[in-house]
PDB file of C-alpha atoms in Angstrom:
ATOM      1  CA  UNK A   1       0.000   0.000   0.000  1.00 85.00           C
ATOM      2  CA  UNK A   2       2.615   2.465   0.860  1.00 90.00           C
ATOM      3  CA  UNK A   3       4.119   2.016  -2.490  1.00 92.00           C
ATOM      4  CA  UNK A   4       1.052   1.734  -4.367  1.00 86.00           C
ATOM      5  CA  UNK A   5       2.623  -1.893  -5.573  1.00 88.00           C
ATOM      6  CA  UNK A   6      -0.692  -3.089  -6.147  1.00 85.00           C
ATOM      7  CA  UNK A   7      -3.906  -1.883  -8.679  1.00 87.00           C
ATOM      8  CA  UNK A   8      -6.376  -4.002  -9.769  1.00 90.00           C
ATOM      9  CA  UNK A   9      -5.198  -7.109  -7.208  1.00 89.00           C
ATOM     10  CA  UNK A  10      -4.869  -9.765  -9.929  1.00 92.00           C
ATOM     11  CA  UNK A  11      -1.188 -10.497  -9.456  1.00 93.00           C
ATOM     12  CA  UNK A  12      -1.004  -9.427  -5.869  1.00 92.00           C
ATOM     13  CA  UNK A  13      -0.734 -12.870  -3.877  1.00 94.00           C
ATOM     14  CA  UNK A  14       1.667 -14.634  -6.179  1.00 95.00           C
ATOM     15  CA  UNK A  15       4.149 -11.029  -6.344  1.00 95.00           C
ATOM     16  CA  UNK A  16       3.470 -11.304  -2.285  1.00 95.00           C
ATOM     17  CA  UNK A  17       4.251 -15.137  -2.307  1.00 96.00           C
ATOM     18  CA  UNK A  18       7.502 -14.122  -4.495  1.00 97.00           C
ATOM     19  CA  UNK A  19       8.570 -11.284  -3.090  1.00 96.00           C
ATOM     20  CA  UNK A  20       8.825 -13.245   0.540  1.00 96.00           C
ATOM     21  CA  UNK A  21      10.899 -15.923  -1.352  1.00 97.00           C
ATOM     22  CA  UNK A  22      13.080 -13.384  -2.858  1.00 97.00           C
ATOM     23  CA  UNK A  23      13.879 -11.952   0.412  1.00 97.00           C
ATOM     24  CA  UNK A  24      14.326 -14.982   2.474  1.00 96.00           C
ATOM     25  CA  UNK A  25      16.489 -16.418  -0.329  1.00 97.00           C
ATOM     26  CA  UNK A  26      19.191 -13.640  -0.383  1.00 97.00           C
ATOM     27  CA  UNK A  27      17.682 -11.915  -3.720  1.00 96.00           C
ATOM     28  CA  UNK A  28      16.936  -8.697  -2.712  1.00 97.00           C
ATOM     29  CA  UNK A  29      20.251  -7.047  -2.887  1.00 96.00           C
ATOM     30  CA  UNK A  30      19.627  -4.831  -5.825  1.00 97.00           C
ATOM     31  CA  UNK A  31      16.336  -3.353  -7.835  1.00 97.00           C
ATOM     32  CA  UNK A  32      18.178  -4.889 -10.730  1.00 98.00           C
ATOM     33  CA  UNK A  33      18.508  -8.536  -8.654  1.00 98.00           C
ATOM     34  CA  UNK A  34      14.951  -7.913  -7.484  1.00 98.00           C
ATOM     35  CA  UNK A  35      13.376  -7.185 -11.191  1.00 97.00           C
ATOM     36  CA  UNK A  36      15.370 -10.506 -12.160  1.00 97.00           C
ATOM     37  CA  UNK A  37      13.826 -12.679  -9.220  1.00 97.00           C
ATOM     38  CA  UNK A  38      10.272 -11.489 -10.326  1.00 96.00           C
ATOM     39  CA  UNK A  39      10.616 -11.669 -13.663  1.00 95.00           C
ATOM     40  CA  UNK A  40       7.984 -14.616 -13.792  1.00 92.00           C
ATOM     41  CA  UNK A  41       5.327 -12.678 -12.465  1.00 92.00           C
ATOM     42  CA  UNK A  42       2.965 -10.694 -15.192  1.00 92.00           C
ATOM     43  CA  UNK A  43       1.486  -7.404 -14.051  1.00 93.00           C
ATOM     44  CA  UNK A  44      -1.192  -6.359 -16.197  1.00 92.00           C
ATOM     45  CA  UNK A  45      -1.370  -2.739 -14.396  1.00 90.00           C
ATOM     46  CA  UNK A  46       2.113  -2.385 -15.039  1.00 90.00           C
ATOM     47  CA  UNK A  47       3.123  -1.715 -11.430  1.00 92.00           C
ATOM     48  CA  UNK A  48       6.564  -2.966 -11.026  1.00 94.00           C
ATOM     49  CA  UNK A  49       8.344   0.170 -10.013  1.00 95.00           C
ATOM     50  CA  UNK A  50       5.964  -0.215  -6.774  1.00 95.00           C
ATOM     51  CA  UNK A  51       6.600  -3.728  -6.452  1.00 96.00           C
ATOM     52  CA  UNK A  52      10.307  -3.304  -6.197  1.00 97.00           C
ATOM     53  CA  UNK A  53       9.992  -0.571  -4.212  1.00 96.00           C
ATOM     54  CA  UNK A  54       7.970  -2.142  -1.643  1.00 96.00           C
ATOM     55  CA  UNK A  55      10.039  -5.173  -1.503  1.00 97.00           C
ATOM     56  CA  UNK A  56      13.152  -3.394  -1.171  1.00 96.00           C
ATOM     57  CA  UNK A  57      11.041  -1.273   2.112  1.00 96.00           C
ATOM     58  CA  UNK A  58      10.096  -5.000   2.931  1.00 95.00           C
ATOM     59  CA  UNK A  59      13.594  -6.308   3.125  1.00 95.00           C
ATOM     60  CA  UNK A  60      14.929  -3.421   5.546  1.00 94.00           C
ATOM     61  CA  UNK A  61      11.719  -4.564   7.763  1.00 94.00           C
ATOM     62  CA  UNK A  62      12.554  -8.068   7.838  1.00 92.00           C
ATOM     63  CA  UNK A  63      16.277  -7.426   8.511  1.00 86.00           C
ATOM     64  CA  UNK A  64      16.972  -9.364   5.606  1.00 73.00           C
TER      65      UNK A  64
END
């Protein structure tokens, strides 16, 4: 929400389900190592500048 990573919803749980995954499994060091991880998962709404964003906030919150 607080980087408007999400529009209509239709992607949300699997870029949530990934984004967790590419956290816990070290790939989170860089938007560039992020965009890579994620790459699998289609956004229609074209909201992956959010989605980065909000896993890189993520990551600091985890202590990842």
């Amino acid at each position: 929400i607080d980087h408007d990573a999400l529009q209509c919803g239709y992607c949300t749980p699997g870029q949530i389900m990934a984004g967790i995954a590419c956290i816990k499994e070290g790939h989170a060091t860089s938007p560039a190592e992020i965009r890579e991880f994620m790459s699998g998962n289609l956004c229609r709404c074209g909201a992956y500048v959010g989605i980065v964003a909000a896993i890189e906030d993520a990551r600091e919150k985890m202590g990842a």
